CSV table of C-alpha atoms in Angstrom, one decimal:
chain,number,residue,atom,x,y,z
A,257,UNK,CA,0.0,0.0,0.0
A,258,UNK,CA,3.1,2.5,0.6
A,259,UNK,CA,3.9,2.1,-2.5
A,260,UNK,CA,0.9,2.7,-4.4
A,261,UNK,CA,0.8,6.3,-2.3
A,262,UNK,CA,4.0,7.2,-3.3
A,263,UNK,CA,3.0,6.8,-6.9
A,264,UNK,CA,0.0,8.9,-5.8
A,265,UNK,CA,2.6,11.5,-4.9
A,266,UNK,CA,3.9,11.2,-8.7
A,267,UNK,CA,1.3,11.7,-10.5
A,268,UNK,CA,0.7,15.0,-8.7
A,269,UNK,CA,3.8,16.1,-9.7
A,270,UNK,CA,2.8,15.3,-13.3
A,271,UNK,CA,-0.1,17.7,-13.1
A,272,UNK,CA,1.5,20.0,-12.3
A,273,UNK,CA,4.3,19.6,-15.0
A,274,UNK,CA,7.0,18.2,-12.7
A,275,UNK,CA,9.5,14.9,-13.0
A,276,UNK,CA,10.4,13.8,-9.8
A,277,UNK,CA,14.4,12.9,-9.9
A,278,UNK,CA,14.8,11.9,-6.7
A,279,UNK,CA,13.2,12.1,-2.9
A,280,UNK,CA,15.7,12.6,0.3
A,281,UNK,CA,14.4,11.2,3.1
A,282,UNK,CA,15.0,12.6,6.3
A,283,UNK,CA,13.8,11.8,10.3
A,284,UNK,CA,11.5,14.4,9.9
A,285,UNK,CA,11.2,16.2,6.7
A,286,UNK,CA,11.7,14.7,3.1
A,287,UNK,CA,13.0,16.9,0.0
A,288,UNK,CA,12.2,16.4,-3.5
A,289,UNK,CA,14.2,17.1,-6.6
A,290,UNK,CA,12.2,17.6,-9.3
A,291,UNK,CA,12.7,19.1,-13.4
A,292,UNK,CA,10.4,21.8,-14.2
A,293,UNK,CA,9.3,21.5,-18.2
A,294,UNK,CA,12.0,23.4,-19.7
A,295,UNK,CA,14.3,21.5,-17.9
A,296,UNK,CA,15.2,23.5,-14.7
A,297,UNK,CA,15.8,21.9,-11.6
A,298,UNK,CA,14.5,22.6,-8.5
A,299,UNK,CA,14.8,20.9,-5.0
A,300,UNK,CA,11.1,21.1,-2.6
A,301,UNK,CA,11.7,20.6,0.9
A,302,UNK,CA,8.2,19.6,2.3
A,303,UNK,CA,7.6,20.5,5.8
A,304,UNK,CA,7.3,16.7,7.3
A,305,UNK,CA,7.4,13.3,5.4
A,306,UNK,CA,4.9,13.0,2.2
A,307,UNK,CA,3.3,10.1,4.1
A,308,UNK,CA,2.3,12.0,7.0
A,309,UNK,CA,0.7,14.8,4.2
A,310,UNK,CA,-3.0,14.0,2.6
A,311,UNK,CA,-2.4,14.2,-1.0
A,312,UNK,CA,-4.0,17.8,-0.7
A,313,UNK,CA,-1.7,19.4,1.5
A,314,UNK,CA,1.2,17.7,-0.4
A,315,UNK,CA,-0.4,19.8,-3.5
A,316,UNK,CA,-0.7,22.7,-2.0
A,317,UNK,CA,2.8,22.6,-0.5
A,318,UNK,CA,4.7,22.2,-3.9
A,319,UNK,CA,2.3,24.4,-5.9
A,320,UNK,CA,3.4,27.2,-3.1
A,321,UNK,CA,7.0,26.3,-3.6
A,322,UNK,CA,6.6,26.9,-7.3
A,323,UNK,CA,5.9,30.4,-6.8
């Protein structure tokens, strides 16, 4: 089931025109790497693990950080 949520997690990445590289995981806090269309790279860091975040909050996290 953890993985089928993390693939959740993806695809809302993708709708918002985002390729995940790579997720860091830390104790409290994970980051994200992730290539913007036109090929810039940015790095997210979410305020706690993406399993402790409804898919919602996750969304409204990174569309924040995009600004």
């Amino acid at each position: 089931m953890a993985r089928r949520r993390y693939t959740e997690y993806r695809k809302v990445l993708e709708e918002l025109g985002l390729e995940q590289i790579d997720v860091y995981r830390y104790r409290d806090r994970d980051v994200l790497r992730v290539r913007e269309r036109g090929g810039r790279v940015l790095v997210i860091e979410l305020p706690r693990r993406r399993d402790e975040m409804s898919i919602e909050e996750f969304r409204k996290v990174v569309s924040s950080a995009l600004r």
